[in-house]
Amino acid sequence: MSFLNEDTNYDFLKVRKFAFALSAILIIASIVSFFTKGLNYGLDFTGGTLVEVGYEQDADLPKIRQQLDDININGAVVQNFGSAKVVQIRMPQQDHIENAKVSDAVLAALASDGSKVIKRDQSFVGPVVGEELKEQGGLAMIVALICIMIYVALRFEWKFSVGSVAALAHDVIIVVGFFSITSVEFDLTVLAALLAVIGYSLNDTIVVFDRIRENFLLMRKATPEEVINNSINLTLSRTVMTSLTTMLVLLALFFFGGQTIHSFAEALIVGVLIGTYSSVFIASPTTLALGVSKEDLMPPEVEKEGEEFDAL
């Protein structure tokens, strides 16, 4: 793969204005969708009951929905889970039925036509617990971003910390926007995937920043733009190969991992794609826009012993 060797010299910074414009469009679309459409929160956040049942033959989903309507189960989401014979039913809080009795009422309704129905799984999350999980999840992401900014500022320089956090916020907003626009269920596994995306994207960004720091000391006559562009090219093969191998694993999880981790794998797939893009086209160009230079990374001069006497 000749386009991935260390002799490549693509001018990534030449298209940084286009990249910023594209990212701005994606971020605006994500924010608008989030505040107008919202997220399709799973039971982890909304509270409610989940019942998983199995049939001897392929389940008739429209018939199941009608059976639930007949006993006034409102807002139920009925879908196959893993196979045509297994059905997952997600229901919000029901005012007219106690939470402990919801699953029994559902099983009785589904078996009313003589079908043999087996309850495979059941779970319940209260609305207070769901709200707490939502708040704690958001707080976890904010704390993670703050800690990352402090870490990068200490390891490199504050302009690099702003660039890295800008890229991470960019990734999180777009992934959340994807879930809002597509209405894919947003549950705790997706929240975990978002935190994993932050770690993955940061790792890519730190690799590039390390090379930028080295090149600022080695390429003393080069401009900051030339140094950053060269650094991105030198780490390009590592960035692309890491993303490709990670994507192979995630695609396997998405297609063969089962319905339980489907949303988790989907969030990571989108996150890895966006994270790879942002580590090249957002983090480093943002640092350049803030005016980073070799003076920012030069070690402080140490006054040699006896130097002040020589001056006299």
Short mmCIF file of C-alpha atoms in Angstrom, two decimals:
data_model
loop_
_atom_site.label_atom_id
_atom_site.label_comp_id
_atom_site.label_asym_id
_atom_site.label_seq_id
_atom_site.Cartn_x
_atom_site.Cartn_y
_atom_site.Cartn_z
CA MET A 1 0.00 0.00 0.00
CA SER A 2 2.24 2.77 -1.33
CA PHE A 3 -0.09 5.55 -0.24
CA LEU A 4 0.55 4.53 3.40
CA ASN A 5 4.35 4.57 3.49
CA GLU A 6 6.30 7.23 5.35
CA ASP A 7 7.28 9.01 2.12
CA THR A 8 3.73 10.23 1.53
CA ASN A 9 3.30 13.97 1.37
CA TYR A 10 -0.41 14.71 1.22
CA ASP A 11 -1.32 18.32 1.96
CA PHE A 12 -3.98 17.70 4.60
CA LEU A 13 -3.94 21.26 5.87
CA LYS A 14 -4.78 22.57 2.42
CA VAL A 15 -8.35 21.27 2.86
CA ARG A 16 -8.71 22.27 6.52
CA LYS A 17 -11.25 25.01 5.71
CA PHE A 18 -13.40 22.49 3.85
CA ALA A 19 -13.03 20.04 6.77
CA PHE A 20 -14.05 22.72 9.27
CA ALA A 21 -17.07 23.59 7.13
CA LEU A 22 -18.10 19.93 6.83
CA SER A 23 -17.72 19.41 10.57
CA ALA A 24 -19.71 22.57 11.29
CA ILE A 25 -22.57 21.28 9.13
CA LEU A 26 -22.53 17.88 10.88
CA ILE A 27 -22.40 19.47 14.33
CA ILE A 28 -25.23 21.90 13.59
CA ALA A 29 -27.37 19.09 12.16
CA SER A 30 -26.64 16.96 15.24
CA ILE A 31 -27.50 19.74 17.69
CA VAL A 32 -30.70 20.68 15.85
CA SER A 33 -31.81 17.04 15.73
CA PHE A 34 -30.99 16.54 19.41
CA PHE A 35 -33.04 19.53 20.58
CA THR A 36 -35.95 19.03 18.16
CA LYS A 37 -36.19 15.26 17.84
CA GLY A 38 -34.24 14.07 20.86
CA LEU A 39 -32.89 10.57 21.43
CA ASN A 40 -34.70 7.27 21.40
CA TYR A 41 -33.77 6.48 24.99
CA GLY A 42 -33.80 2.85 26.07
CA LEU A 43 -35.38 1.58 29.27
CA ASP A 44 -32.08 2.23 31.07
CA PHE A 45 -32.90 5.94 30.93
CA THR A 46 -36.70 6.18 30.60
CA GLY A 47 -37.75 3.48 33.04
CA GLY A 48 -40.22 0.73 32.21
CA THR A 49 -40.45 -3.01 31.67
CA LEU A 50 -38.74 -5.28 29.17
CA VAL A 51 -40.08 -8.74 28.50
CA GLU A 52 -38.48 -11.28 26.17
CA VAL A 53 -40.63 -14.21 25.06
CA GLY A 54 -40.11 -17.24 22.84
CA TYR A 55 -42.52 -19.01 20.47
CA GLU A 56 -42.43 -22.47 18.96
CA GLN A 57 -43.00 -20.97 15.52
CA ASP A 58 -42.19 -17.62 13.87
CA ALA A 59 -43.84 -14.85 15.84
CA ASP A 60 -46.57 -12.70 14.26
CA LEU A 61 -45.52 -9.18 15.34
CA PRO A 62 -48.68 -7.33 14.16
CA LYS A 63 -50.83 -9.85 16.04
CA ILE A 64 -48.73 -9.39 19.20
CA ARG A 65 -49.13 -5.62 18.99
CA GLN A 66 -52.91 -6.05 18.70
CA GLN A 67 -52.98 -8.39 21.71
CA LEU A 68 -51.16 -5.76 23.75
CA ASP A 69 -53.55 -3.05 22.58
CA ASP A 70 -56.46 -5.21 23.73
CA ILE A 71 -55.22 -5.05 27.34
CA ASN A 72 -54.38 -1.34 27.06
CA ILE A 73 -50.60 -1.67 27.09
CA ASN A 74 -49.58 1.72 25.72
CA GLY A 75 -46.36 2.66 23.94
CA ALA A 76 -45.06 -0.91 23.59
CA VAL A 77 -42.21 -1.53 21.15
CA VAL A 78 -42.37 -5.06 19.72
CA GLN A 79 -39.49 -6.51 17.70
CA ASN A 80 -37.73 -9.75 16.95
CA PHE A 81 -34.66 -10.38 19.05
CA GLY A 82 -32.02 -12.56 17.43
CA SER A 83 -34.45 -14.85 15.59
CA ALA A 84 -38.00 -14.84 14.21
CA LYS A 85 -39.16 -17.00 17.13
CA VAL A 86 -37.95 -14.65 19.86
CA VAL A 87 -39.71 -11.38 20.59
CA GLN A 88 -38.60 -8.48 22.76
CA ILE A 89 -41.32 -6.19 24.14
CA ARG A 90 -40.33 -2.85 25.66
CA MET A 91 -43.01 -0.97 27.56
CA PRO A 92 -42.93 2.39 29.37
CA GLN A 93 -44.55 2.85 32.75
CA GLN A 94 -48.21 1.75 32.71
CA ASP A 95 -50.61 3.70 34.92
CA HIS A 96 -53.30 1.03 35.15
CA ILE A 97 -51.06 -1.99 35.88
CA GLU A 98 -48.55 -2.43 38.70
CA ASN A 99 -45.00 -2.88 37.49
CA ALA A 100 -44.71 -6.31 39.12
CA LYS A 101 -47.79 -7.52 37.24
CA VAL A 102 -47.00 -6.17 33.77
CA SER A 103 -45.09 -9.22 32.55
CA ASP A 104 -47.80 -11.62 33.80
CA ALA A 105 -50.49 -9.57 32.05
CA VAL A 106 -48.45 -9.60 28.81
CA LEU A 107 -47.87 -13.36 28.92
CA ALA A 108 -51.56 -14.00 29.56
CA ALA A 109 -52.52 -11.82 26.60
CA LEU A 110 -50.05 -13.48 24.24
CA ALA A 111 -51.22 -16.96 25.26
CA SER A 112 -54.92 -16.09 24.98
CA ASP A 113 -55.14 -17.52 21.44
CA GLY A 114 -53.67 -20.86 22.50
CA SER A 115 -50.07 -20.11 21.50
CA LYS A 116 -47.33 -21.63 23.61
CA VAL A 117 -45.32 -18.69 24.93
CA ILE A 118 -42.22 -18.99 27.13
CA LYS A 119 -40.86 -16.04 29.12
CA ARG A 120 -37.12 -15.91 28.46
CA ASP A 121 -36.16 -12.72 30.26
CA GLN A 122 -37.60 -9.79 32.16
CA SER A 123 -36.22 -6.54 33.56
CA PHE A 124 -37.58 -3.39 35.12
CA VAL A 125 -36.04 0.05 35.61
CA GLY A 126 -37.77 2.73 37.65
CA PRO A 127 -38.08 6.28 36.23
CA VAL A 128 -36.02 7.78 39.08
CA VAL A 129 -33.16 5.35 38.47
CA GLY A 130 -33.33 6.03 34.72
CA GLU A 131 -33.07 9.79 35.27
CA GLU A 132 -30.12 9.32 37.61
CA LEU A 133 -28.33 7.16 35.03
CA LYS A 134 -28.87 9.85 32.40
CA GLU A 135 -27.41 12.57 34.64
CA GLN A 136 -24.48 10.45 35.79
CA GLY A 137 -23.66 9.42 32.23
CA GLY A 138 -23.55 13.03 31.06
CA LEU A 139 -21.43 13.98 34.08
CA ALA A 140 -19.01 11.14 33.30
CA MET A 141 -18.38 12.51 29.80
CA ILE A 142 -17.86 16.07 31.06
CA VAL A 143 -15.39 14.92 33.73
CA ALA A 144 -13.55 12.80 31.14
CA LEU A 145 -13.15 15.79 28.80
CA ILE A 146 -11.91 18.05 31.61
CA CYS A 147 -9.36 15.46 32.77
CA ILE A 148 -8.16 14.99 29.20
CA MET A 149 -7.71 18.74 28.74
CA ILE A 150 -5.60 18.93 31.92
CA TYR A 151 -3.53 15.89 30.91
CA VAL A 152 -2.76 17.17 27.40
CA ALA A 153 -1.99 20.67 28.69
CA LEU A 154 0.54 19.22 31.15
CA ARG A 155 2.09 16.83 28.64
CA PHE A 156 2.22 19.24 25.69
CA GLU A 157 0.90 22.80 25.83
CA TRP A 158 -2.50 24.44 26.32
CA LYS A 159 -3.02 24.93 22.56
CA PHE A 160 -2.74 21.19 22.07
CA SER A 161 -5.21 20.55 24.89
CA VAL A 162 -7.78 22.82 23.26
CA GLY A 163 -7.23 21.08 19.92
CA SER A 164 -7.65 17.60 21.42
CA VAL A 165 -10.78 18.46 23.42
CA ALA A 166 -12.28 20.22 20.39
CA ALA A 167 -11.79 17.02 18.39
CA LEU A 168 -13.26 14.86 21.16
CA ALA A 169 -16.30 17.11 21.62
CA HIS A 170 -16.70 17.06 17.83
CA ASP A 171 -16.74 13.24 17.86
CA VAL A 172 -19.21 12.91 20.73
CA ILE A 173 -21.65 15.47 19.29
CA ILE A 174 -21.69 13.84 15.87
CA VAL A 175 -22.14 10.30 17.25
CA VAL A 176 -25.01 11.48 19.47
CA GLY A 177 -26.45 13.32 16.47
CA PHE A 178 -26.28 10.11 14.44
CA PHE A 179 -28.37 8.31 17.07
CA SER A 180 -30.82 11.20 17.18
CA ILE A 181 -31.28 11.39 13.40
CA THR A 182 -31.55 7.61 12.89
CA SER A 183 -33.66 7.02 16.06
CA VAL A 184 -31.50 4.01 16.99
CA GLU A 185 -32.06 3.13 20.64
CA PHE A 186 -29.73 4.98 23.01
CA ASP A 187 -29.03 2.89 26.10
CA LEU A 188 -26.22 2.33 28.60
CA THR A 189 -24.18 0.31 26.11
CA VAL A 190 -24.16 3.29 23.74
CA LEU A 191 -23.05 5.57 26.57
CA ALA A 192 -20.20 3.15 27.28
CA ALA A 193 -19.35 3.21 23.56
CA LEU A 194 -19.18 7.03 23.64
CA LEU A 195 -16.62 6.91 26.44
CA ALA A 196 -14.66 4.30 24.45
CA VAL A 197 -14.77 6.59 21.40
CA ILE A 198 -13.27 9.40 23.50
CA GLY A 199 -10.38 7.13 24.50
CA TYR A 200 -9.84 5.84 20.96
CA SER A 201 -9.89 9.28 19.38
CA LEU A 202 -7.59 10.71 22.05
CA ASN A 203 -5.06 7.93 21.47
CA ASP A 204 -4.94 8.75 17.75
CA THR A 205 -4.59 12.45 18.46
CA ILE A 206 -1.78 11.98 21.02
CA VAL A 207 0.23 9.94 18.51
CA VAL A 208 0.05 12.81 16.01
CA PHE A 209 0.82 15.42 18.70
CA ASP A 210 3.89 13.46 19.80
CA ARG A 211 5.25 13.53 16.26
CA ILE A 212 4.44 17.24 15.93
CA ARG A 213 6.45 17.97 19.09
CA GLU A 214 9.40 15.94 17.80
CA ASN A 215 9.30 17.61 14.40
CA PHE A 216 9.16 21.12 15.84
CA LEU A 217 12.55 20.37 17.43
CA LEU A 218 13.96 18.62 14.33
CA MET A 219 12.58 20.84 11.53
CA ARG A 220 13.75 24.16 12.93
CA LYS A 221 13.53 26.08 9.65
CA ALA A 222 10.09 24.75 8.68
CA THR A 223 6.88 26.68 9.22
CA PRO A 224 4.31 25.34 11.75
CA GLU A 225 2.07 24.35 8.82
CA GLU A 226 4.86 22.32 7.23
CA VAL A 227 5.71 20.64 10.53
CA ILE A 228 2.10 19.64 11.26
CA ASN A 229 1.49 18.44 7.72
CA ASN A 230 4.65 16.35 7.78
CA SER A 231 3.72 14.88 11.17
CA ILE A 232 0.27 13.82 9.97
CA ASN A 233 1.83 12.14 6.92
CA LEU A 234 4.40 10.28 9.06
CA THR A 235 1.66 8.86 11.30
CA LEU A 236 -0.84 8.24 8.49
CA SER A 237 -0.02 4.54 8.01
CA ARG A 238 -0.38 3.87 11.73
CA THR A 239 -3.68 5.80 11.89
CA VAL A 240 -5.23 4.05 8.89
CA MET A 241 -4.08 0.53 9.78
CA THR A 242 -5.26 0.88 13.39
CA SER A 243 -8.66 2.10 12.22
CA LEU A 244 -9.00 -0.69 9.65
CA THR A 245 -8.15 -3.49 12.08
CA THR A 246 -10.46 -1.99 14.72
CA MET A 247 -13.23 -1.70 12.15
CA LEU A 248 -12.92 -5.39 11.22
CA VAL A 249 -13.59 -6.35 14.84
CA LEU A 250 -16.49 -3.92 15.16
CA LEU A 251 -18.11 -5.14 11.95
CA ALA A 252 -17.90 -8.69 13.25
CA LEU A 253 -19.60 -7.58 16.47
CA PHE A 254 -22.24 -5.66 14.53
CA PHE A 255 -23.23 -8.53 12.24
CA PHE A 256 -22.60 -11.56 14.45
CA GLY A 257 -22.61 -10.27 18.03
CA GLY A 258 -26.35 -10.43 18.53
CA GLN A 259 -29.00 -7.81 19.20
CA THR A 260 -27.79 -7.09 22.74
CA ILE A 261 -24.60 -5.31 21.60
CA HIS A 262 -25.90 -4.10 18.24
CA SER A 263 -26.23 -0.46 19.32
CA PHE A 264 -22.88 -0.63 21.12
CA ALA A 265 -21.11 -1.83 17.97
CA GLU A 266 -22.94 0.72 15.81
CA ALA A 267 -21.85 3.58 18.07
CA LEU A 268 -18.24 2.42 17.96
CA ILE A 269 -18.26 2.03 14.17
CA VAL A 270 -19.48 5.60 13.71
CA GLY A 271 -17.14 6.81 16.46
CA VAL A 272 -14.02 5.20 14.97
CA LEU A 273 -14.77 6.68 11.54
CA ILE A 274 -15.38 10.15 12.96
CA GLY A 275 -12.47 9.85 15.42
CA THR A 276 -10.01 8.95 12.66
CA TYR A 277 -11.25 11.90 10.59
CA SER A 278 -11.02 14.34 13.53
CA SER A 279 -7.50 13.28 14.56
CA VAL A 280 -6.28 14.29 11.09
CA PHE A 281 -8.55 17.14 10.03
CA ILE A 282 -9.74 18.73 13.31
CA ALA A 283 -7.29 18.33 16.22
CA SER A 284 -4.06 19.40 14.50
CA PRO A 285 -5.60 22.16 12.32
CA THR A 286 -7.28 23.59 15.44
CA THR A 287 -3.91 23.68 17.18
CA LEU A 288 -2.43 25.44 14.14
CA ALA A 289 -5.29 27.96 14.14
CA LEU A 290 -4.42 28.79 17.77
CA GLY A 291 -0.93 29.78 16.63
CA VAL A 292 1.22 26.94 17.94
CA SER A 293 4.93 27.37 17.24
CA LYS A 294 8.23 25.74 18.18
CA GLU A 295 8.71 28.34 20.94
CA ASP A 296 5.70 26.82 22.72
CA LEU A 297 7.46 23.46 22.93
CA MET A 298 11.07 24.49 23.52
CA PRO A 299 12.37 23.44 26.96
CA PRO A 300 13.08 26.38 29.29
CA GLU A 301 16.66 27.58 29.25
CA VAL A 302 18.64 26.66 32.33
CA GLU A 303 21.16 29.20 33.47
CA LYS A 304 24.61 27.59 33.61
CA GLU A 305 26.58 27.76 36.82
CA GLY A 306 29.09 30.60 36.77
CA GLU A 307 27.49 32.28 33.75
CA GLU A 308 26.63 35.40 35.74
CA PHE A 309 30.28 35.79 36.84
CA ASP A 310 31.50 35.42 33.25
CA ALA A 311 29.20 38.29 32.27
CA LEU A 312 30.96 40.44 34.88
#
